[in-house]
Short mmCIF file of C-alpha atoms in Angstrom, two decimals:
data_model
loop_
_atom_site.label_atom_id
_atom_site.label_comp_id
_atom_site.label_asym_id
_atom_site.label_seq_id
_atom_site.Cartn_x
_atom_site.Cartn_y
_atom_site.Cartn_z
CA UNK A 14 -43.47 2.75 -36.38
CA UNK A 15 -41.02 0.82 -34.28
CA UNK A 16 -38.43 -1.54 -35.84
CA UNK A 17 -35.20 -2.71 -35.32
CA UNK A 18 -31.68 -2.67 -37.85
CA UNK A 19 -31.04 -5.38 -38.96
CA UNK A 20 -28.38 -7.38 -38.12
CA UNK A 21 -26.64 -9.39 -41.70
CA UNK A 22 -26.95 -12.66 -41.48
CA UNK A 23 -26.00 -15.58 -44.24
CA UNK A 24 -29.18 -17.61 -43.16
CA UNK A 25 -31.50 -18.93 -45.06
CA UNK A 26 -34.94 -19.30 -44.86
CA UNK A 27 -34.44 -23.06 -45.10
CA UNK A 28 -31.81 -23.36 -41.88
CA UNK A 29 -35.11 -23.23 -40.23
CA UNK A 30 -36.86 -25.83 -41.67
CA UNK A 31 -38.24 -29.19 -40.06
CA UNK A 32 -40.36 -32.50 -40.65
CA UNK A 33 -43.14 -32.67 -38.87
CA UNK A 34 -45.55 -35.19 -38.69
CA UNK A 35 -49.19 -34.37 -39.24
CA UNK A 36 -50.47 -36.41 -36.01
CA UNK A 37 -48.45 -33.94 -33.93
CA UNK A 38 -49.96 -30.81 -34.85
CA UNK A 39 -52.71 -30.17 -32.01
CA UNK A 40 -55.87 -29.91 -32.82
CA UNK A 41 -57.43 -29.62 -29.75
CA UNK A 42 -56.19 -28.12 -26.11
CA UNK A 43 -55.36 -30.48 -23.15
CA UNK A 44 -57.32 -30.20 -19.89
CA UNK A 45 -56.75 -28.52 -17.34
CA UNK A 46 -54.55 -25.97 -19.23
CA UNK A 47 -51.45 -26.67 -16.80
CA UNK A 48 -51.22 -30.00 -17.98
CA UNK A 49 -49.64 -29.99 -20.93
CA UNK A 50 -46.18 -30.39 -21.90
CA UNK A 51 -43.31 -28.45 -20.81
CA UNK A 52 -39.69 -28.96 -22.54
CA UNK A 53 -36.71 -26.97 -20.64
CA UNK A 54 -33.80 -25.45 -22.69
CA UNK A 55 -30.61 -24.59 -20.35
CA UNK A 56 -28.70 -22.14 -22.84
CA UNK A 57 -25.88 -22.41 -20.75
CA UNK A 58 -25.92 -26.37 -20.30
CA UNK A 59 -27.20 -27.12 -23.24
CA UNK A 60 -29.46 -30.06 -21.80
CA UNK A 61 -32.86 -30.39 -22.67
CA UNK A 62 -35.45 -31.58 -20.16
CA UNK A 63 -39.08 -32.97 -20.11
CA UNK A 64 -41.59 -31.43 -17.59
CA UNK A 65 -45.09 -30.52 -17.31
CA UNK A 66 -46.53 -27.10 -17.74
CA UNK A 67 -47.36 -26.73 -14.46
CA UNK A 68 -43.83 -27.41 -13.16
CA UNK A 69 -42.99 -23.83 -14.43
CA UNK A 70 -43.15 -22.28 -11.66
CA UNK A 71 -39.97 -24.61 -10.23
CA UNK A 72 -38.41 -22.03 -12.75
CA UNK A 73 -38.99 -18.96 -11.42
CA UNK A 74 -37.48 -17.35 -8.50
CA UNK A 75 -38.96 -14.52 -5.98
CA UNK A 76 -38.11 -10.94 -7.71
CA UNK A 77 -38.62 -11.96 -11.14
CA UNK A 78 -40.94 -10.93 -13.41
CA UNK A 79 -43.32 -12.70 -15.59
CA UNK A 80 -44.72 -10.31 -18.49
CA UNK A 81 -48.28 -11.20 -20.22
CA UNK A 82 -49.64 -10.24 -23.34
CA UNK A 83 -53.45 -9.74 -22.24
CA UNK A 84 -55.04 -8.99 -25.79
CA UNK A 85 -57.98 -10.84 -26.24
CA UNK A 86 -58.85 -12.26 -29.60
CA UNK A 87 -62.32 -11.46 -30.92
CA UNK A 88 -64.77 -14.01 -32.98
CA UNK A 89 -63.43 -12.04 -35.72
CA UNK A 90 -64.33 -14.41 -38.81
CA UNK A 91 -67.81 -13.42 -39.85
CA UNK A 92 -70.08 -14.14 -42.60
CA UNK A 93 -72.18 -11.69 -44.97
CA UNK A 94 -73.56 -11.48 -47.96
CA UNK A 95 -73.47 -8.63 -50.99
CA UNK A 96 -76.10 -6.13 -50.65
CA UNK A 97 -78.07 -6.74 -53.59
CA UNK A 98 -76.62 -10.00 -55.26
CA UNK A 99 -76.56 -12.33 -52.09
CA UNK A 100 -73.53 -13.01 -53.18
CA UNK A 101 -71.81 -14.29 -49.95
CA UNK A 102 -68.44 -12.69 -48.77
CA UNK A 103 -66.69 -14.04 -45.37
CA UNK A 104 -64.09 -11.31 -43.94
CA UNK A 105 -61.49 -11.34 -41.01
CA UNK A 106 -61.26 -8.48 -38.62
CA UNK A 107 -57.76 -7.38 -38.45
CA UNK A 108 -57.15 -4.42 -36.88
CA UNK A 109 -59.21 -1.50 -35.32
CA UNK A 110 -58.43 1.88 -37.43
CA UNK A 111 -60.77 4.19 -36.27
CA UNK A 112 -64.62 4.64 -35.29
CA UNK A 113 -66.47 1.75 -36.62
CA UNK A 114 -63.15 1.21 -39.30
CA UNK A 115 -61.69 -2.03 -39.25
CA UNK A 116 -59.10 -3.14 -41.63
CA UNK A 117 -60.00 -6.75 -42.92
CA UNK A 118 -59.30 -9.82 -44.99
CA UNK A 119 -62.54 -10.28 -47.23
CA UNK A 120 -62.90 -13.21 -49.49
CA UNK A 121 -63.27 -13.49 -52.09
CA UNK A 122 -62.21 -10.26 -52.66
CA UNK A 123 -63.27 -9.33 -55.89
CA UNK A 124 -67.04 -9.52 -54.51
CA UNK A 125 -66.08 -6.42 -52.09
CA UNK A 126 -64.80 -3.84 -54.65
CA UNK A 127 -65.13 0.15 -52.96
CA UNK A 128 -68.46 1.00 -52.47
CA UNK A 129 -70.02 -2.61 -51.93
CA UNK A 130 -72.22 -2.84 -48.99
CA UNK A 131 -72.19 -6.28 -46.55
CA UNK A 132 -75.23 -7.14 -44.71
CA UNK A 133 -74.43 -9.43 -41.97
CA UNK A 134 -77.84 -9.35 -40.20
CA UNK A 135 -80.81 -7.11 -39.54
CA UNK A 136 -78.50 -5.27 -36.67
CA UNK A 137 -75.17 -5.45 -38.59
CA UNK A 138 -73.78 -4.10 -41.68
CA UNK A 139 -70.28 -2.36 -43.21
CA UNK A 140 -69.82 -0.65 -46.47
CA UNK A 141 -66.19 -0.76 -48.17
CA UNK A 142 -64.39 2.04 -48.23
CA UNK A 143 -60.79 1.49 -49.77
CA UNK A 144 -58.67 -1.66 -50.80
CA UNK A 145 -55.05 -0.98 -49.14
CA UNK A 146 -51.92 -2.40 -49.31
CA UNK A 147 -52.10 -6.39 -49.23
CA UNK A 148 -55.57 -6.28 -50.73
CA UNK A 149 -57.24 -5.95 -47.50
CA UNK A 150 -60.32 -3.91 -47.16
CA UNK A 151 -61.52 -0.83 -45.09
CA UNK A 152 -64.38 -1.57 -43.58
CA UNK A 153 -67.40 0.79 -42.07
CA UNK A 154 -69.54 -1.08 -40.19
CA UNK A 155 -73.63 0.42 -39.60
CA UNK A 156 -75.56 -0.24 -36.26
CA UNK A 157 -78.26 0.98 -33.50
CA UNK A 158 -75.48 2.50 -31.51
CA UNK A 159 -78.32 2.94 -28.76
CA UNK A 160 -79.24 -0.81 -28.56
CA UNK A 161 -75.86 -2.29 -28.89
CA UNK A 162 -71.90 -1.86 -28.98
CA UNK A 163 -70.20 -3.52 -31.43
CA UNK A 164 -67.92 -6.03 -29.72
CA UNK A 165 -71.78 -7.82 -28.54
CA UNK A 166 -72.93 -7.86 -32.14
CA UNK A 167 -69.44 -9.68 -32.76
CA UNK A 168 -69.61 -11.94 -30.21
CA UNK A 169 -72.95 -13.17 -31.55
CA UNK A 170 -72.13 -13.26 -35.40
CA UNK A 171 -68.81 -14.02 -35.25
CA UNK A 172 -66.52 -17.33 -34.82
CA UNK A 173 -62.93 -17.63 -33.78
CA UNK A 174 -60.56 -17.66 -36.77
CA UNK A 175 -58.43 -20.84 -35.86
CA UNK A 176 -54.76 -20.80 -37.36
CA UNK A 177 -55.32 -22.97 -40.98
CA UNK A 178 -53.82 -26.08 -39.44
CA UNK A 179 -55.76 -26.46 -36.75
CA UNK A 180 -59.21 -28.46 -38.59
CA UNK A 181 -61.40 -29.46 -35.56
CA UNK A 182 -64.25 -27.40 -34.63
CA UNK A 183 -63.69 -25.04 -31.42
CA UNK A 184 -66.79 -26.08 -29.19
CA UNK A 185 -65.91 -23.52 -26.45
CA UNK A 186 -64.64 -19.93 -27.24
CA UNK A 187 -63.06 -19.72 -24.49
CA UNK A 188 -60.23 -22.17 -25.06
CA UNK A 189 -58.53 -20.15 -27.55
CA UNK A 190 -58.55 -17.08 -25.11
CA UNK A 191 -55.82 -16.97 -22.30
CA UNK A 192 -57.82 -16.40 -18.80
CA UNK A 193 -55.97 -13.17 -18.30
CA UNK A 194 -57.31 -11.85 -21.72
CA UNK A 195 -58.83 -8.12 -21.50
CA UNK A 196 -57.56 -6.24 -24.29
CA UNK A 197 -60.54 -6.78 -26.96
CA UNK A 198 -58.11 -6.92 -30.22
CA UNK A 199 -56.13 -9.49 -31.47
CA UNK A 200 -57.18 -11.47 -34.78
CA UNK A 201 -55.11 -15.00 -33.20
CA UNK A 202 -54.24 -15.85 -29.78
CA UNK A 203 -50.89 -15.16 -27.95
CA UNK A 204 -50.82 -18.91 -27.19
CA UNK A 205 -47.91 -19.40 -24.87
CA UNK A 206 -50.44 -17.86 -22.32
CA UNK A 207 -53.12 -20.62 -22.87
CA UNK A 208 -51.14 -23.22 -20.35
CA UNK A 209 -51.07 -20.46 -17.34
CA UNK A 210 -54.97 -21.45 -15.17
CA UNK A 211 -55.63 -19.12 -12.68
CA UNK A 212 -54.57 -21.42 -9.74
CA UNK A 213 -51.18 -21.69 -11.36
CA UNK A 214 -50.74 -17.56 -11.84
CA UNK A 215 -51.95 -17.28 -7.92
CA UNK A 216 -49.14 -19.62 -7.00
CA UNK A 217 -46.40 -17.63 -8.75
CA UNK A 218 -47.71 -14.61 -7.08
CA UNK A 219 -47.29 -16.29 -3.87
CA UNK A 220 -43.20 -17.24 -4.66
CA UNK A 221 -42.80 -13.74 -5.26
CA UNK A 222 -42.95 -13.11 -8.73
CA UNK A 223 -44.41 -9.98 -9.86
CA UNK A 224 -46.88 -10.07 -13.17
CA UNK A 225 -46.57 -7.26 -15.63
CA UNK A 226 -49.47 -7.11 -19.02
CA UNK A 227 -48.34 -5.73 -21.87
CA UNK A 228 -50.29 -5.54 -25.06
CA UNK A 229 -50.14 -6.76 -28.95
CA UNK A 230 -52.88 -7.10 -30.78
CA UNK A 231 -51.89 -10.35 -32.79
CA UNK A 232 -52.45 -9.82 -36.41
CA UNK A 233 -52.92 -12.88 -39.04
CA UNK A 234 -49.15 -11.63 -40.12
CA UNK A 235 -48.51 -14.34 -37.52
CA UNK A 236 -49.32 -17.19 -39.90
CA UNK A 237 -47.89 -15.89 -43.45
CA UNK A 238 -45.21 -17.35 -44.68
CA UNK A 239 -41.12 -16.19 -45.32
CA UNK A 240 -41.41 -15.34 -48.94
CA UNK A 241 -37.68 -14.58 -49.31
CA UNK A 242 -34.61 -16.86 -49.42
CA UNK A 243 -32.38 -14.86 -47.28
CA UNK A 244 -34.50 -14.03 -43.86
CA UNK A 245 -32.36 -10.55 -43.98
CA UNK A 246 -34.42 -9.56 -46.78
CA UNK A 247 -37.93 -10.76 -45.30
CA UNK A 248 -40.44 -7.30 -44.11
CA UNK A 249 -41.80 -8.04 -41.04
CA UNK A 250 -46.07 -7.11 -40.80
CA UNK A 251 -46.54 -4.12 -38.10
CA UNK A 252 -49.27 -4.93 -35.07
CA UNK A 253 -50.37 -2.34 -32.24
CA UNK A 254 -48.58 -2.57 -28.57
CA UNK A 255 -49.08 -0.78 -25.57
CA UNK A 256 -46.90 -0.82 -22.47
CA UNK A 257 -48.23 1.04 -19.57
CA UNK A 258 -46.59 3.29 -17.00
CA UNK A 259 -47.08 0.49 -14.11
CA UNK A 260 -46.26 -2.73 -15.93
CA UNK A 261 -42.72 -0.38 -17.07
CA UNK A 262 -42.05 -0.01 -13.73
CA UNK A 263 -42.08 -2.76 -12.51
CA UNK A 264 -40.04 -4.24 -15.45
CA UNK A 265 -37.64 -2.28 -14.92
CA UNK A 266 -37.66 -2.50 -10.62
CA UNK A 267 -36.88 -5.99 -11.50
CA UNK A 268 -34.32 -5.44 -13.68
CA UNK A 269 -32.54 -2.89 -11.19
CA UNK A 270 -32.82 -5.68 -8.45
CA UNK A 271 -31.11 -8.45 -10.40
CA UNK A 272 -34.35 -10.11 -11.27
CA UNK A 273 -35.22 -11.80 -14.78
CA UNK A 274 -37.89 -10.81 -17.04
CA UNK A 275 -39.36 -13.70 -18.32
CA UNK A 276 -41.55 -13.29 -21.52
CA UNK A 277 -44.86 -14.91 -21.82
CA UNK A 278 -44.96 -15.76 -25.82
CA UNK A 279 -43.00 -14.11 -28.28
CA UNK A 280 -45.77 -11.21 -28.72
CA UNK A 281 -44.63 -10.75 -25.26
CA UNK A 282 -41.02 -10.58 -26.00
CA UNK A 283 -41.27 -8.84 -29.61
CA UNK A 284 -43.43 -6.12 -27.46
CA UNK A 285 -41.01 -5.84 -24.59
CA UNK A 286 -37.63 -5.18 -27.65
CA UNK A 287 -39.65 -2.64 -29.20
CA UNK A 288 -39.99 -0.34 -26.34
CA UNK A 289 -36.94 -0.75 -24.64
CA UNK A 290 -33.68 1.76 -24.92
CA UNK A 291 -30.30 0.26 -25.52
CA UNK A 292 -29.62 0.16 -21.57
CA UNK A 293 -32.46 -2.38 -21.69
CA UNK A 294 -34.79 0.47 -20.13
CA UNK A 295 -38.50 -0.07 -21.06
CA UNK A 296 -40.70 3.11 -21.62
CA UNK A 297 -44.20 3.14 -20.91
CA UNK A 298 -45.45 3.30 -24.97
CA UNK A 299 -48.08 2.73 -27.37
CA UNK A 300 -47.25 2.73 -31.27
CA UNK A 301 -46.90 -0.20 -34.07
CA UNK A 302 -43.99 -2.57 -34.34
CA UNK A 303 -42.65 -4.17 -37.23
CA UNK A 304 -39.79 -5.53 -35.18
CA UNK A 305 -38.44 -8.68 -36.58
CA UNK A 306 -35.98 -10.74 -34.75
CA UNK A 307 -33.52 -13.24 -35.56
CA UNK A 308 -30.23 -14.68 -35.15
CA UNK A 309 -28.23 -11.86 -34.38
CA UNK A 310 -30.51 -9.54 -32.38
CA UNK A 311 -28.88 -8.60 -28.70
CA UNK A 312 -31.78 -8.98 -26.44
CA UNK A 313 -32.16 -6.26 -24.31
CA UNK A 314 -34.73 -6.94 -22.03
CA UNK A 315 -35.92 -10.49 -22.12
CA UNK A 316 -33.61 -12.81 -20.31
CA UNK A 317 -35.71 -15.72 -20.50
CA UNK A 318 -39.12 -17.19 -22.63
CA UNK A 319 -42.36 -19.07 -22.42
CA UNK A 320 -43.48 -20.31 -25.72
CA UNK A 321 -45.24 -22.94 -27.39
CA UNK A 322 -43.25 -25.12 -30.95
CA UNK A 323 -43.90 -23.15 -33.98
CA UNK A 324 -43.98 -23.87 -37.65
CA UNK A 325 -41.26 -24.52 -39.85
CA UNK A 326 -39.51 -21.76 -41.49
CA UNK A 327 -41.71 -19.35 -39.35
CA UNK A 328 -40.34 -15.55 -38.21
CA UNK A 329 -41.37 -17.33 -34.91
CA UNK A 330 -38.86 -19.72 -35.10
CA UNK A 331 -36.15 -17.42 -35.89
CA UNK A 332 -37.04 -15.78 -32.80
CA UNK A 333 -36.76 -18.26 -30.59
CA UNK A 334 -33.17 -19.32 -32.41
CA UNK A 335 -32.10 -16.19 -31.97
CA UNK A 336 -32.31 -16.38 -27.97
CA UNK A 337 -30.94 -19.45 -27.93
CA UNK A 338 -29.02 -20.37 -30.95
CA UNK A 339 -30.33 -22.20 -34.27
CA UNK A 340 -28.60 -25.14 -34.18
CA UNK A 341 -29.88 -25.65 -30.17
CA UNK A 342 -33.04 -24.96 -31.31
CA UNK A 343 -33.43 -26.82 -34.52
CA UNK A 344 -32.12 -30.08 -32.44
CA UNK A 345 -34.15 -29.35 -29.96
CA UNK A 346 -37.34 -29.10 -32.10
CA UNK A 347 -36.03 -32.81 -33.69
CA UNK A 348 -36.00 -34.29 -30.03
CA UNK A 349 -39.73 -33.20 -29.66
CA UNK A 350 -40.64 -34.72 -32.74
CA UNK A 351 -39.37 -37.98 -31.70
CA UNK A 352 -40.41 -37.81 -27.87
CA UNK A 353 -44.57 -36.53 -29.46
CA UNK A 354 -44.61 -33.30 -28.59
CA UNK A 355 -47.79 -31.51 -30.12
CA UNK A 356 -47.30 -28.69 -31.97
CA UNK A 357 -48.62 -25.15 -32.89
CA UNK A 358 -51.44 -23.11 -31.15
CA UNK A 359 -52.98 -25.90 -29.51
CA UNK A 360 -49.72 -27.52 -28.60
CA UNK A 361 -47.25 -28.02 -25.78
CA UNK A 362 -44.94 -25.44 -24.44
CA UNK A 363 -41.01 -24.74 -24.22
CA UNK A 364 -39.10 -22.67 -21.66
CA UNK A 365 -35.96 -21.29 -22.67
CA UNK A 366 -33.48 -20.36 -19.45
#
C-alpha cells in the first residue's frame, strides 16, 4: 500500500476548525452544474476572488492539464432482511474484494454475525463471511449469473448513500454522479467534478487543455472524523487508484512543457501524490493509498486544485491548507461564510492557483 512519511507538525486537530451555519450546508445541487459558485485563491497574492463555476476556464491556459477522477459511485445503500427472522439489516457497499465479495458497512451489525444470510429480493442475496477490521462485513452476494450482472440488480435495489449532512431526498441519481463518471466503484462522489457539464469540458478542450482520468474509488473514510488531537498521529483509511499508461503520459508531457497539472478534487490530487516519484514523475499504477496530506507535504505533482468547502476539522481540509497554507485557508473559509457560500458535497467550489 502506498503512503507517504510524515512530515511533524505541532497542529492540532482544532487549528482546523470553523463555524458554520446550518443554512449553508447544501442540500441540493444548483442548475445547470456550471452555475454555481466559484471562489479564487492567488497563493502568491493572497487575494481572494468571487466567480462563477463556469468562469474556470478563464483559469486555465493552452498546455495544461486538467486531471479527473472518473469513478462512478454506485446506489450502494441497500436494504435486506435476515434470512429466517425478517429481521431487517441495511448495509453500504464499500469496496469490491473479489468475485461477488464486497466489503460493507451493515447495520446494525450485531444482526449480521458470520454465517447470516441477507435476502434482498427474489434475484438478490449475500451470505456473511467474516467481520474485519472496523467491524465491517465480508459479503458474498448469490444471483442468476445468466439473467443478470450485478451492477443492474444494484441499480434497481439500491439508493445513493448521501454524505449524513446532506437530509433532502435525491430525486435524480444522476446528480450525485459527475458526467464523466465510468469507473463503477466509489461508495461517495468525487464532488469537485459535479460543477464541470459537458459543454464546459468541450470548451477547455478547445483552449488547449488536455484531460487526463485517473481513478479512486471514494470510500465512506471520506466522512469519518479526526479522532486524534495531534493530526500527526491520525491513520489515514486506504481506497483503490488506478493511473493508466495514457493519462501518465500526458501528465507528465505537460509537465516537461512547462504546463500545470491542475487537480480535479482532492481524490484527484491524493491519487496523482501517490504515484508520483520524487522528480514529480507519475507512473502508470494501480494499488491502495493511505496517503494523508497536510501542512507540510511538498507537492510534487499538483500545482494547482479544483475543489468544493469541506467540513471542519476534516483530513480534507488539511489538504487543501497544506497547498495553500492554514491560516489562508482558514480565513478564506471565514470570508465564505459571511459572503453564503454553500458548503459540502452539494456545495460551491474553490480554485486554488
Amino acid at each position: 500500500m502506498i503512503s507517504n512519511e510524515k512530515t511533524f507538525t505541532d497542529l492540532s486537530v482544532h487549528d482546523f476548525s470553523y463555524e458554520l451555519p446550518e443554512e449553508l450546508i447544501a442540500q441540493e445541487p444548483v442548475e445547470p452544474r456550471d452555475s454555481s459558485r466559484l471562489m479564487v485563491l492567488d497563493r502568491d497574492e493572497k487575494t481572494v476572488t468571487d466567480k462563477t463555476f463556469s468562469d474556470i476556464i478563464d483559469y486555465l491556459s493552452a498546455g495544461d492539464v486538467l486531471v479527473i477522477n472518473d469513478s462512478k459511485v454506485i446506489p450502494a445503500r441497500i436494504f435486506g432482511e435476515k434470512e429466517g427472522s425478517g429481521a431487517p439489516i441495511e448495509i453500504v457497499l464499500l469496496r469490491r474484494r473479489g468475485t461477488d465479495l464486497w466489503e460493507a458497512l451493515t447495520r446494525p451489525g450485531k444482526k449480521a454475525k458470520p454465517g447470516t444470510d441477507i435476502i434482498f429480493s427474489s434475484e438478490l442475496r449475500a451470505h456473511v463471511e467474516e467481520v474485519v477490521e472496523g467491524g465491517n462485513r465480508i459479503l458474498r452476494f448469490e444471483y442468476d449469473k445468466t439473467k443478470e450482472d450485478f451492477f443492474s440488480l444494484i441499480d434497481k435495489l439500491g439508493s445513493m448513500p448521501l454524505p449524513p449532512y446532506i437530509k433532502k431526498p435525491l430525486e435524480d441519481k444522476d446528480r450525485y454522479q459527475t458526467v464523466y463518471a465510468s469507473e463503477r466503484g466509489s461508495a461517495a462522489a468525487p464532488t469537485a467534478g459535479l460543477h464541470f457539464t459537458p459543454e464546459l469540458l468541450e470548451k477547455i478542450r478547445e483552449k488547449g487543455v488536455k484531460i487526463a482520468p485517473v481513478m479512486l474509488h471514494v470510500g465512506l473514510g471520506t466522512f469519518r472524523p479526526v479522532k486524534v488531537e495531534k493530526i500527526a498521529d491520525h491513520t489515514m483509511h486506504s481506497e483503490f487508484i488506478s493511473v493508466s499508461p495514457e493519462s501518465a503520459k500526458i501528465i507528465n508531457e505537460a509537465k516537461k512543457n512547462g504546463g500545470r497539472v491542475v487537480a480535479v478534487g482532492t481524490t484527484s490530487c491524493r491519487t496523482l501524490e501517490s504515484v508520483s516519484d520524487d522528480d514529480g514523475t507519475v507512473r502508470a499504477l494501480s494499488d491502495d493509498t493511505g496517503i494523508f496530506i497536510y501542512p507540510g507535504y511538498k507537492f510534487k505533482v499538483v500545482d494547482a486544485l479544483i475543489t468544493n468547502f469541506h467540513l471542519p476539522e476534516s483530513t480534507l481540509i488539511m489538504l487543501v491548507s497544506a497547498l495553500a497554507g492554514r491560516e489562508f485557508v482558514m480565513d478564506a473559509y471565514k470570508q465564505a461564510v459571511e459572503r453564503k457560500y454553500r458548503f459540502f458535497s452539494f456545495g460551491d467550489a474553490m480554485f486554488i492557483k
